[in-house]
Amino acid sequence: DTAVSQTPKYLVTQMGNDKSIKCEQNLGHDTMYWYKQDSKKFLKIMFSYNNKELIINETVPNRFSPKSPDKAHLNLHINSLELGDSAVYFCASSPAKGLLNEQFFGPGTRLTVL
Amino acid sequence: AQSVAQPEDQVNVAEGNPLTVKCTYSVSGNPYLFWYVQYPNRGLQFLLKYITGDNLVKGSYGFEAEFNKSQTSFHLKKPSALVSDSALYFCAVRDMYAGNNRKLIWGLGTSLGVNP
C-alpha cells in the first residue's frame, strides 16, 4: 500500500489555467506538507497543515491555495498558472507537528506550464 | 541567521570505498538534524536523525552520521559504497526560532555518484 500518494504524477498545462494536485496519506499522521522542488533540485516548503489547521504558510503567491478536507488529505490548487510554476511538487506527512519525527514524502507531481 | 550548508554539489566515489557527504549547520540552541535521500524521479526518503544522545547515529541502508558540536557538522558516512547509493542527499535542521519550529531548513543537496 502506498503511504503518501499524489495525483496526478504528471501535469502539463497552458499558462493562465487553473489546476489542482491531490495528496492522500494512509499513515494516520496529523501533519501534512507541500514542498516545491525546482529544476536545480532546491527544496522549498510552501504550506503545512496539522489536523486541518494551517500552521505553516511561507511566502508563496496567493495563486496557490491549499485545502485540507480532513487530516488524511491535503490538496493544492493553483490559479492562473505561470511559467515559473513549473517544478516538482511533493506532498509529505509526519506523525506530529513537532519535528522530532521524520517526514514521509509522496512520489511527486511534475508540473509543466507551457 | 540559521542555515544548513552542503559544501559539495557532487561527490564521486568508487564502489566499495567509504563515502562521506558533508553537512554543516548554524542554529541557536541544540540542533535537531536529519538526512534524507532522493533517488531519481522519486520522493525523498528519511535516512537518519540526531536529536540527542550518542553522537554517532545509525540509519537506513547502512548509512551513519556523526554529530560534531564543536565543528557544527553532521556528516553522512558509509563504510562501503554501492552503485545503488547513487542519489541526491539532503541535510536538514529544525528551524529553532519560536513559532517556526514546525519546519525544517534544508540544504541544497549533494549528488552522490558511485562508480562500478
mmCIF file of C-alpha atoms in Angstrom:
data_model
loop_
_atom_site.group_PDB
_atom_site.id
_atom_site.type_symbol
_atom_site.label_atom_id
_atom_site.label_comp_id
_atom_site.label_asym_id
_atom_site.label_seq_id
_atom_site.Cartn_x
_atom_site.Cartn_y
_atom_site.Cartn_z
ATOM 1 C CA ASP A 1 0.000 0.000 0.000
ATOM 2 C CA THR A 2 1.241 3.458 -0.876
ATOM 3 C CA ALA A 3 1.835 5.536 2.253
ATOM 4 C CA VAL A 4 1.679 9.014 0.693
ATOM 5 C CA SER A 5 0.133 9.228 -2.750
ATOM 6 C CA GLN A 6 -0.250 12.129 -5.137
ATOM 7 C CA THR A 7 -2.316 12.611 -8.262
ATOM 8 C CA PRO A 8 -1.575 13.278 -10.971
ATOM 9 C CA LYS A 9 2.023 12.197 -11.391
ATOM 10 C CA TYR A 10 2.491 14.448 -14.410
ATOM 11 C CA LEU A 11 0.604 17.606 -15.273
ATOM 12 C CA VAL A 12 1.161 19.584 -18.465
ATOM 13 C CA THR A 13 -0.918 22.704 -18.942
ATOM 14 C CA GLN A 14 -1.025 26.119 -20.530
ATOM 15 C CA MET A 15 -0.250 29.435 -18.863
ATOM 16 C CA GLY A 16 -3.272 31.002 -17.255
ATOM 17 C CA ASN A 17 -5.032 27.735 -16.490
ATOM 18 C CA ASP A 18 -6.142 26.601 -13.036
ATOM 19 C CA LYS A 19 -5.107 23.174 -11.800
ATOM 20 C CA SER A 20 -5.198 21.043 -8.655
ATOM 21 C CA ILE A 21 -2.912 18.409 -7.206
ATOM 22 C CA LYS A 22 -4.246 15.931 -4.688
ATOM 23 C CA CYS A 23 -2.450 14.226 -1.832
ATOM 24 C CA GLU A 24 -3.557 11.442 0.461
ATOM 25 C CA GLN A 25 -1.747 9.666 3.275
ATOM 26 C CA ASN A 26 -2.839 6.420 4.907
ATOM 27 C CA LEU A 27 -0.334 6.558 7.760
ATOM 28 C CA GLY A 28 -2.653 8.152 10.285
ATOM 29 C CA HIS A 29 -0.376 11.186 10.531
ATOM 30 C CA ASP A 30 -1.561 14.518 11.879
ATOM 31 C CA THR A 31 0.624 16.838 9.821
ATOM 32 C CA MET A 32 0.946 17.262 6.070
ATOM 33 C CA TYR A 33 3.160 19.482 3.920
ATOM 34 C CA TRP A 34 3.546 20.803 0.395
ATOM 35 C CA TYR A 35 7.033 21.361 -0.999
ATOM 36 C CA LYS A 36 8.224 22.746 -4.314
ATOM 37 C CA GLN A 37 11.420 21.408 -5.906
ATOM 38 C CA ASP A 38 12.721 23.478 -8.786
ATOM 39 C CA SER A 39 14.851 22.424 -11.722
ATOM 40 C CA LYS A 40 18.031 22.837 -9.648
ATOM 41 C CA LYS A 41 16.604 20.444 -7.057
ATOM 42 C CA PHE A 42 16.212 23.200 -4.436
ATOM 43 C CA LEU A 43 13.548 22.173 -1.953
ATOM 44 C CA LYS A 44 11.238 24.836 -0.541
ATOM 45 C CA ILE A 45 8.387 24.362 1.894
ATOM 46 C CA MET A 46 5.145 26.031 0.903
ATOM 47 C CA PHE A 47 2.463 25.021 3.383
ATOM 48 C CA SER A 48 1.771 22.734 6.300
ATOM 49 C CA TYR A 49 -1.451 21.618 7.938
ATOM 50 C CA ASN A 50 -1.936 19.937 11.278
ATOM 51 C CA ASN A 51 -5.310 18.291 11.749
ATOM 52 C CA LYS A 52 -6.821 20.523 9.060
ATOM 53 C CA GLU A 53 -5.335 23.684 10.588
ATOM 54 C CA LEU A 54 -2.843 25.745 8.568
ATOM 55 C CA ILE A 55 0.390 26.009 10.588
ATOM 56 C CA ILE A 56 2.989 26.974 8.006
ATOM 57 C CA ASN A 57 2.296 29.458 5.236
ATOM 58 C CA GLU A 58 5.512 30.506 3.558
ATOM 59 C CA THR A 59 5.935 33.413 1.190
ATOM 60 C CA VAL A 60 4.020 31.899 -1.687
ATOM 61 C CA PRO A 61 1.913 33.763 -4.284
ATOM 62 C CA ASN A 62 -1.731 33.777 -3.274
ATOM 63 C CA ARG A 63 -2.466 31.989 -6.538
ATOM 64 C CA PHE A 64 -1.546 28.893 -4.530
ATOM 65 C CA SER A 65 -4.232 27.733 -2.136
ATOM 66 C CA PRO A 66 -4.027 24.592 -0.032
ATOM 67 C CA LYS A 67 -7.118 22.812 1.208
ATOM 68 C CA SER A 68 -7.327 20.063 3.803
ATOM 69 C CA PRO A 69 -10.769 18.433 3.918
ATOM 70 C CA ASP A 70 -9.566 16.018 6.593
ATOM 71 C CA LYS A 71 -6.247 15.131 8.165
ATOM 72 C CA ALA A 72 -5.559 12.412 5.590
ATOM 73 C CA HIS A 73 -5.852 14.751 2.599
ATOM 74 C CA LEU A 74 -4.086 17.921 1.551
ATOM 75 C CA ASN A 75 -4.790 19.335 -1.881
ATOM 76 C CA LEU A 76 -3.062 22.187 -3.677
ATOM 77 C CA HIS A 77 -4.944 24.430 -6.054
ATOM 78 C CA ILE A 78 -3.059 26.780 -8.345
ATOM 79 C CA ASN A 79 -4.783 29.624 -10.186
ATOM 80 C CA SER A 80 -3.548 31.459 -13.263
ATOM 81 C CA LEU A 81 -0.545 29.226 -13.795
ATOM 82 C CA GLU A 82 2.728 30.880 -14.796
ATOM 83 C CA LEU A 83 5.854 29.517 -16.482
ATOM 84 C CA GLY A 84 7.753 29.827 -13.189
ATOM 85 C CA ASP A 85 5.360 27.429 -11.515
ATOM 86 C CA SER A 86 6.926 24.582 -13.455
ATOM 87 C CA ALA A 87 8.501 22.312 -10.857
ATOM 88 C CA VAL A 88 8.020 19.064 -8.998
ATOM 89 C CA TYR A 89 5.596 19.380 -6.102
ATOM 90 C CA PHE A 90 5.948 16.992 -3.200
ATOM 91 C CA CYS A 91 3.452 16.215 -0.512
ATOM 92 C CA ALA A 92 4.730 14.876 2.800
ATOM 93 C CA SER A 93 3.322 13.842 6.146
ATOM 94 C CA SER A 94 4.628 13.333 9.660
ATOM 95 C CA PRO A 95 3.171 11.907 12.849
ATOM 96 C CA ALA A 96 3.076 15.190 14.782
ATOM 97 C CA LYS A 97 3.526 18.892 14.248
ATOM 98 C CA GLY A 98 6.787 18.959 16.132
ATOM 99 C CA LEU A 99 9.845 17.930 14.223
ATOM 100 C CA LEU A 100 11.219 15.082 16.271
ATOM 101 C CA ASN A 101 9.685 12.771 13.711
ATOM 102 C CA GLU A 102 10.715 12.256 10.161
ATOM 103 C CA GLN A 103 8.610 13.245 7.190
ATOM 104 C CA PHE A 104 7.276 10.755 4.661
ATOM 105 C CA PHE A 105 7.216 12.033 1.093
ATOM 106 C CA GLY A 106 4.955 11.247 -1.804
ATOM 107 C CA PRO A 107 6.328 10.422 -5.275
ATOM 108 C CA GLY A 108 5.882 13.983 -6.545
ATOM 109 C CA THR A 109 3.834 15.694 -9.239
ATOM 110 C CA ARG A 110 5.811 17.114 -12.133
ATOM 111 C CA LEU A 111 4.053 20.266 -13.302
ATOM 112 C CA THR A 112 4.990 21.724 -16.671
ATOM 113 C CA VAL A 113 3.485 25.054 -17.673
ATOM 114 C CA LEU A 114 3.734 25.877 -21.385
ATOM 115 C CA ALA B 1 20.740 33.535 10.561
ATOM 116 C CA GLN B 2 20.000 29.836 10.751
ATOM 117 C CA SER B 3 21.325 27.792 7.883
ATOM 118 C CA VAL B 4 22.454 24.447 6.584
ATOM 119 C CA ALA B 5 25.355 24.096 4.188
ATOM 120 C CA GLN B 6 26.281 21.183 1.998
ATOM 121 C CA PRO B 7 29.591 22.395 0.616
ATOM 122 C CA GLU B 8 29.845 19.852 -2.207
ATOM 123 C CA ASP B 9 27.404 19.804 -5.104
ATOM 124 C CA GLN B 10 28.788 16.482 -6.301
ATOM 125 C CA VAL B 11 30.695 13.635 -4.676
ATOM 126 C CA ASN B 12 32.053 10.688 -6.636
ATOM 127 C CA VAL B 13 33.449 7.513 -5.135
ATOM 128 C CA ALA B 14 34.317 4.054 -6.370
ATOM 129 C CA GLU B 15 32.147 1.133 -5.366
ATOM 130 C CA GLY B 16 33.450 -0.498 -2.207
ATOM 131 C CA ASN B 17 35.183 2.645 -0.990
ATOM 132 C CA PRO B 18 33.997 4.629 2.021
ATOM 133 C CA LEU B 19 31.879 7.693 1.312
ATOM 134 C CA THR B 20 31.291 10.940 3.151
ATOM 135 C CA VAL B 21 28.709 13.589 2.342
ATOM 136 C CA LYS B 22 29.300 16.777 4.304
ATOM 137 C CA CYS B 23 26.849 18.978 6.169
ATOM 138 C CA THR B 24 27.409 21.925 8.470
ATOM 139 C CA TYR B 25 24.771 23.918 10.264
ATOM 140 C CA SER B 26 24.214 27.152 12.091
ATOM 141 C CA VAL B 27 21.333 27.324 14.559
ATOM 142 C CA SER B 28 20.760 28.652 18.036
ATOM 143 C CA GLY B 29 20.460 26.064 20.781
ATOM 144 C CA ASN B 30 20.680 22.314 20.360
ATOM 145 C CA PRO B 31 20.098 21.223 16.787
ATOM 146 C CA TYR B 32 17.761 18.541 15.510
ATOM 147 C CA LEU B 33 19.434 17.196 12.364
ATOM 148 C CA PHE B 34 18.211 14.961 9.564
ATOM 149 C CA TRP B 35 19.465 13.261 6.421
ATOM 150 C CA TYR B 36 17.188 12.374 3.502
ATOM 151 C CA VAL B 37 17.926 10.651 0.204
ATOM 152 C CA GLN B 38 16.217 11.218 -3.137
ATOM 153 C CA TYR B 39 16.592 8.581 -5.839
ATOM 154 C CA PRO B 40 15.969 9.691 -9.440
ATOM 155 C CA ASN B 41 12.337 10.579 -10.118
ATOM 156 C CA ARG B 42 11.307 9.672 -6.575
ATOM 157 C CA GLY B 43 10.265 11.465 -3.418
ATOM 158 C CA LEU B 44 12.655 11.988 -0.534
ATOM 159 C CA GLN B 45 13.220 9.173 1.948
ATOM 160 C CA PHE B 46 14.309 9.577 5.541
ATOM 161 C CA LEU B 47 17.732 8.093 6.341
ATOM 162 C CA LEU B 48 18.517 9.104 9.916
ATOM 163 C CA LYS B 49 18.261 11.826 12.521
ATOM 164 C CA TYR B 50 20.096 13.241 15.501
ATOM 165 C CA ILE B 51 18.018 14.588 18.367
ATOM 166 C CA THR B 52 20.118 13.889 21.430
ATOM 167 C CA GLY B 53 22.370 11.205 22.861
ATOM 168 C CA ASP B 54 25.123 9.283 21.097
ATOM 169 C CA ASN B 55 26.970 11.407 18.552
ATOM 170 C CA LEU B 56 27.127 8.510 16.071
ATOM 171 C CA VAL B 57 23.726 7.835 14.598
ATOM 172 C CA LYS B 58 22.962 4.756 12.532
ATOM 173 C CA GLY B 59 20.305 4.810 9.855
ATOM 174 C CA SER B 60 18.845 3.011 6.874
ATOM 175 C CA TYR B 61 20.797 1.204 4.133
ATOM 176 C CA GLY B 62 23.997 1.047 6.194
ATOM 177 C CA PHE B 63 24.390 4.816 6.489
ATOM 178 C CA GLU B 64 25.524 6.582 9.625
ATOM 179 C CA ALA B 65 26.211 10.166 10.580
ATOM 180 C CA GLU B 66 28.405 11.772 13.172
ATOM 181 C CA PHE B 67 27.235 14.814 15.089
ATOM 182 C CA ASN B 68 30.125 17.099 15.981
ATOM 183 C CA LYS B 69 29.022 20.023 18.117
ATOM 184 C CA SER B 70 32.359 21.837 18.141
ATOM 185 C CA GLN B 71 32.572 21.774 14.363
ATOM 186 C CA THR B 72 28.795 22.216 13.915
ATOM 187 C CA SER B 73 28.811 19.332 11.477
ATOM 188 C CA PHE B 74 26.676 16.299 10.751
ATOM 189 C CA HIS B 75 28.468 14.390 8.004
ATOM 190 C CA LEU B 76 26.853 11.349 6.421
ATOM 191 C CA LYS B 77 29.034 8.276 6.033
ATOM 192 C CA LYS B 78 29.013 4.739 4.775
ATOM 193 C CA PRO B 79 31.938 2.313 5.084
ATOM 194 C CA SER B 80 31.484 0.693 1.667
ATOM 195 C CA ALA B 81 29.599 2.430 -1.136
ATOM 196 C CA LEU B 82 27.262 0.649 -3.532
ATOM 197 C CA VAL B 83 26.336 1.733 -7.052
ATOM 198 C CA SER B 84 22.737 1.791 -5.850
ATOM 199 C CA ASP B 85 23.663 4.540 -3.346
ATOM 200 C CA SER B 86 23.920 6.970 -6.266
ATOM 201 C CA ALA B 87 21.298 9.604 -5.467
ATOM 202 C CA LEU B 88 20.750 13.130 -4.184
ATOM 203 C CA TYR B 89 21.288 13.594 -0.454
ATOM 204 C CA PHE B 90 19.745 16.369 1.628
ATOM 205 C CA CYS B 91 20.747 17.523 5.084
ATOM 206 C CA ALA B 92 18.156 19.417 7.137
ATOM 207 C CA VAL B 93 17.927 21.060 10.543
ATOM 208 C CA ARG B 94 14.909 22.091 12.536
ATOM 209 C CA ASP B 95 14.208 25.811 12.493
ATOM 210 C CA MET B 96 14.731 26.865 16.103
ATOM 211 C CA TYR B 97 13.057 30.279 16.029
ATOM 212 C CA ALA B 98 9.967 30.443 18.213
ATOM 213 C CA GLY B 99 6.900 29.846 16.131
ATOM 214 C CA ASN B 100 8.966 28.348 13.324
ATOM 215 C CA ASN B 101 9.841 25.090 14.987
ATOM 216 C CA ARG B 102 7.485 23.181 12.797
ATOM 217 C CA LYS B 103 9.608 23.400 9.706
ATOM 218 C CA LEU B 104 12.978 22.212 8.505
ATOM 219 C CA ILE B 105 15.749 24.260 6.973
ATOM 220 C CA TRP B 106 17.035 22.267 4.011
ATOM 221 C CA GLY B 107 20.469 22.114 2.448
ATOM 222 C CA LEU B 108 20.832 22.440 -1.302
ATOM 223 C CA GLY B 109 21.603 18.769 -1.771
ATOM 224 C CA THR B 110 24.693 16.770 -2.728
ATOM 225 C CA SER B 111 24.624 14.459 -5.705
ATOM 226 C CA LEU B 112 26.467 11.227 -4.931
ATOM 227 C CA GLY B 113 27.794 9.131 -7.783
ATOM 228 C CA VAL B 114 29.196 5.674 -7.098
ATOM 229 C CA ASN B 115 31.233 4.218 -9.948
ATOM 230 C CA PRO B 116 31.359 0.451 -10.509
#
